[in-house]
CSV table of C-alpha atoms in Angstrom, one decimal:
chain,number,residue,atom,x,y,z
W,1,MET,CA,12.5,-140.4,-79.8
W,2,SER,CA,15.1,-138.4,-77.8
W,3,THR,CA,15.1,-134.7,-77.3
W,4,MET,CA,18.0,-134.2,-79.7
W,5,ASP,CA,16.0,-136.2,-82.4
W,6,ILE,CA,13.0,-133.9,-81.9
W,7,GLU,CA,15.1,-130.7,-82.1
W,8,ASN,CA,16.8,-132.0,-85.3
W,9,ALA,CA,13.4,-132.9,-86.8
W,10,THR,CA,12.0,-129.5,-86.0
W,11,VAL,CA,14.9,-127.7,-87.7
W,12,ALA,CA,14.6,-130.0,-90.8
W,13,THR,CA,10.8,-129.5,-91.2
W,14,GLY,CA,10.3,-125.9,-89.9
W,15,ASN,CA,7.5,-127.1,-87.5
W,16,ALA,CA,7.3,-127.6,-83.8
W,17,ILE,CA,6.0,-131.1,-84.3
W,18,ALA,CA,8.3,-133.2,-86.5
W,19,GLY,CA,7.0,-134.6,-89.7
W,20,THR,CA,3.8,-132.6,-90.0
W,21,SER,CA,4.9,-130.6,-93.1
W,22,ASN,CA,7.1,-130.8,-96.2
W,23,VAL,CA,7.9,-127.1,-96.0
W,24,ALA,CA,11.5,-126.3,-95.2
W,25,ALA,CA,12.4,-123.7,-92.6
W,26,PRO,CA,13.2,-120.3,-94.2
W,27,VAL,CA,16.9,-119.6,-94.6
W,28,LEU,CA,17.9,-116.1,-93.6
W,29,ASN,CA,21.0,-114.4,-94.8
W,30,PRO,CA,23.2,-113.8,-91.7
W,31,ASN,CA,25.1,-111.1,-93.6
W,32,ALA,CA,21.9,-109.2,-94.6
W,33,GLU,CA,21.6,-105.6,-93.5
W,34,ALA,CA,19.0,-104.9,-90.9
W,35,TRP,CA,15.8,-103.4,-92.2
W,36,ASN,CA,14.8,-100.1,-90.5
W,37,PRO,CA,11.8,-98.0,-91.8
W,38,GLU,CA,13.8,-94.8,-90.9
W,39,THR,CA,16.8,-95.7,-93.1
W,40,THR,CA,15.3,-98.0,-95.8
W,41,ARG,CA,14.5,-95.8,-98.8
W,42,GLY,CA,11.7,-97.8,-100.4
W,43,THR,CA,10.4,-97.3,-103.9
W,44,VAL,CA,10.0,-93.8,-105.5
W,45,GLU,CA,6.2,-94.2,-105.3
W,46,ASP,CA,6.5,-94.9,-101.5
W,47,ARG,CA,8.6,-91.8,-101.0
W,48,THR,CA,6.5,-89.4,-103.1
W,49,LEU,CA,3.6,-87.1,-102.3
W,50,PHE,CA,1.3,-85.4,-104.9
W,51,VAL,CA,1.0,-81.7,-104.1
W,52,THR,CA,-1.5,-79.2,-105.4
W,53,TYR,CA,-2.0,-75.4,-104.8
W,54,SER,CA,-4.7,-72.9,-105.6
W,55,ASN,CA,-5.0,-71.2,-108.9
W,56,GLY,CA,-3.4,-67.7,-108.6
W,57,PHE,CA,-1.3,-68.9,-105.6
W,58,PRO,CA,1.5,-70.9,-107.3
W,59,LEU,CA,4.5,-72.1,-105.3
W,60,LYS,CA,8.0,-72.5,-106.7
W,61,GLU,CA,10.1,-75.6,-106.3
W,62,HIS,CA,12.5,-74.0,-103.9
W,63,GLN,CA,9.7,-72.8,-101.7
W,64,ILE,CA,8.2,-76.3,-101.4
W,65,ARG,CA,11.7,-77.8,-100.8
W,66,ARG,CA,12.5,-75.3,-98.1
W,67,PHE,CA,9.1,-75.8,-96.3
W,68,PHE,CA,9.5,-79.6,-96.0
W,69,ASN,CA,13.3,-79.4,-95.1
W,70,ARG,CA,12.6,-76.9,-92.4
W,71,ARG,CA,9.7,-78.8,-91.0
W,72,TYR,CA,11.0,-82.3,-91.2
W,73,GLY,CA,14.8,-81.9,-91.5
W,74,GLU,CA,16.8,-82.4,-94.7
W,75,CYS,CA,14.3,-84.8,-96.2
W,76,VAL,CA,13.5,-83.7,-99.8
W,77,GLU,CA,15.2,-85.6,-102.6
W,78,TYR,CA,13.6,-83.5,-105.3
W,79,VAL,CA,10.5,-81.5,-106.2
W,80,ASP,CA,9.0,-82.1,-109.7
W,81,ILE,CA,6.7,-79.4,-111.0
W,82,PRO,CA,5.7,-80.0,-114.7
W,83,ARG,CA,6.7,-77.3,-117.1
W,84,ARG,CA,4.0,-76.3,-119.5
W,85,HIS,CA,4.1,-73.9,-122.3
W,86,ARG,CA,1.0,-72.1,-121.1
W,87,PRO,CA,0.5,-68.6,-119.7
W,88,LYS,CA,-0.8,-70.0,-116.4
W,89,PRO,CA,1.6,-71.7,-113.9
W,90,PRO,CA,1.1,-75.4,-113.1
W,91,LEU,CA,-1.2,-76.2,-110.2
W,92,PHE,CA,0.4,-79.5,-109.0
W,93,GLY,CA,3.6,-81.3,-108.6
W,94,ASN,CA,5.3,-84.2,-106.8
W,95,VAL,CA,7.7,-84.1,-103.8
W,96,THR,CA,10.0,-87.1,-103.5
W,97,PHE,CA,11.7,-87.6,-100.1
W,98,VAL,CA,14.9,-89.4,-99.2
W,99,LYS,CA,13.1,-91.9,-96.8
W,100,ARG,CA,9.8,-93.7,-97.2
W,101,SER,CA,8.8,-92.7,-93.6
W,102,ILE,CA,8.5,-89.0,-94.4
W,103,PRO,CA,5.3,-89.1,-96.5
W,104,LEU,CA,3.7,-91.1,-93.7
W,105,LEU,CA,4.8,-88.5,-91.2
W,106,VAL,CA,3.5,-85.7,-93.3
W,107,LEU,CA,0.1,-87.3,-93.8
W,108,GLN,CA,-0.4,-88.4,-90.2
W,109,ASN,CA,-2.9,-91.2,-91.2
W,110,GLN,CA,-5.0,-88.7,-93.2
W,111,LYS,CA,-5.9,-89.0,-96.9
W,112,GLU,CA,-5.0,-85.4,-97.5
W,113,VAL,CA,-3.4,-82.6,-95.5
W,114,GLU,CA,-3.0,-78.9,-96.1
W,115,PHE,CA,-0.3,-76.5,-95.1
W,116,ILE,CA,0.2,-72.8,-95.5
W,117,VAL,CA,3.5,-72.1,-97.2
W,118,ASN,CA,4.5,-68.4,-97.6
W,119,GLY,CA,0.8,-67.5,-97.1
W,120,ARG,CA,-0.4,-69.9,-99.8
W,121,PRO,CA,-2.2,-73.2,-99.4
W,122,LEU,CA,-0.4,-76.4,-100.2
W,123,ARG,CA,-2.3,-79.7,-100.2
W,124,CYS,CA,-0.6,-83.1,-100.0
W,125,LYS,CA,-1.8,-86.6,-100.6
W,126,LYS,CA,-0.3,-90.0,-101.4
W,127,PHE,CA,1.2,-90.2,-104.9
W,128,ARG,CA,-0.6,-92.6,-107.2
W,129,PRO,CA,1.4,-93.6,-110.3
W,130,GLY,CA,-0.4,-93.3,-113.6
W,131,LYS,CA,-3.3,-91.3,-112.1
W,132,ALA,CA,-4.2,-88.2,-114.1
W,133,ALA,CA,-4.2,-84.9,-112.3
């Protein structure tokens, strides 16, 4: 078998040794956009952190947004704090970022991190869909 025959067989089978598999080589789209974790948005769940704060020390949406945008650049897509018809303010919310890399940067390989925002504690951890607060 000539060198050209071996190269053709390798391309056809996707293996370095011709004829050892029936699996075809993967076909990549040459027009596909390059994947980059800094620019690829990811799912909403991938881009969201669950945040909590202490009873009696509530934070407003704009305070949370400003904190993250000042610390990590313009990175917050939205802050969601549930509105309740109770006399007490809510104690939790979600922060969704524009890039999936921001929650990883915030957490720094920790399960939970805490910041002081306007003199009040703000704890952050990975958002888990469907988990009750």
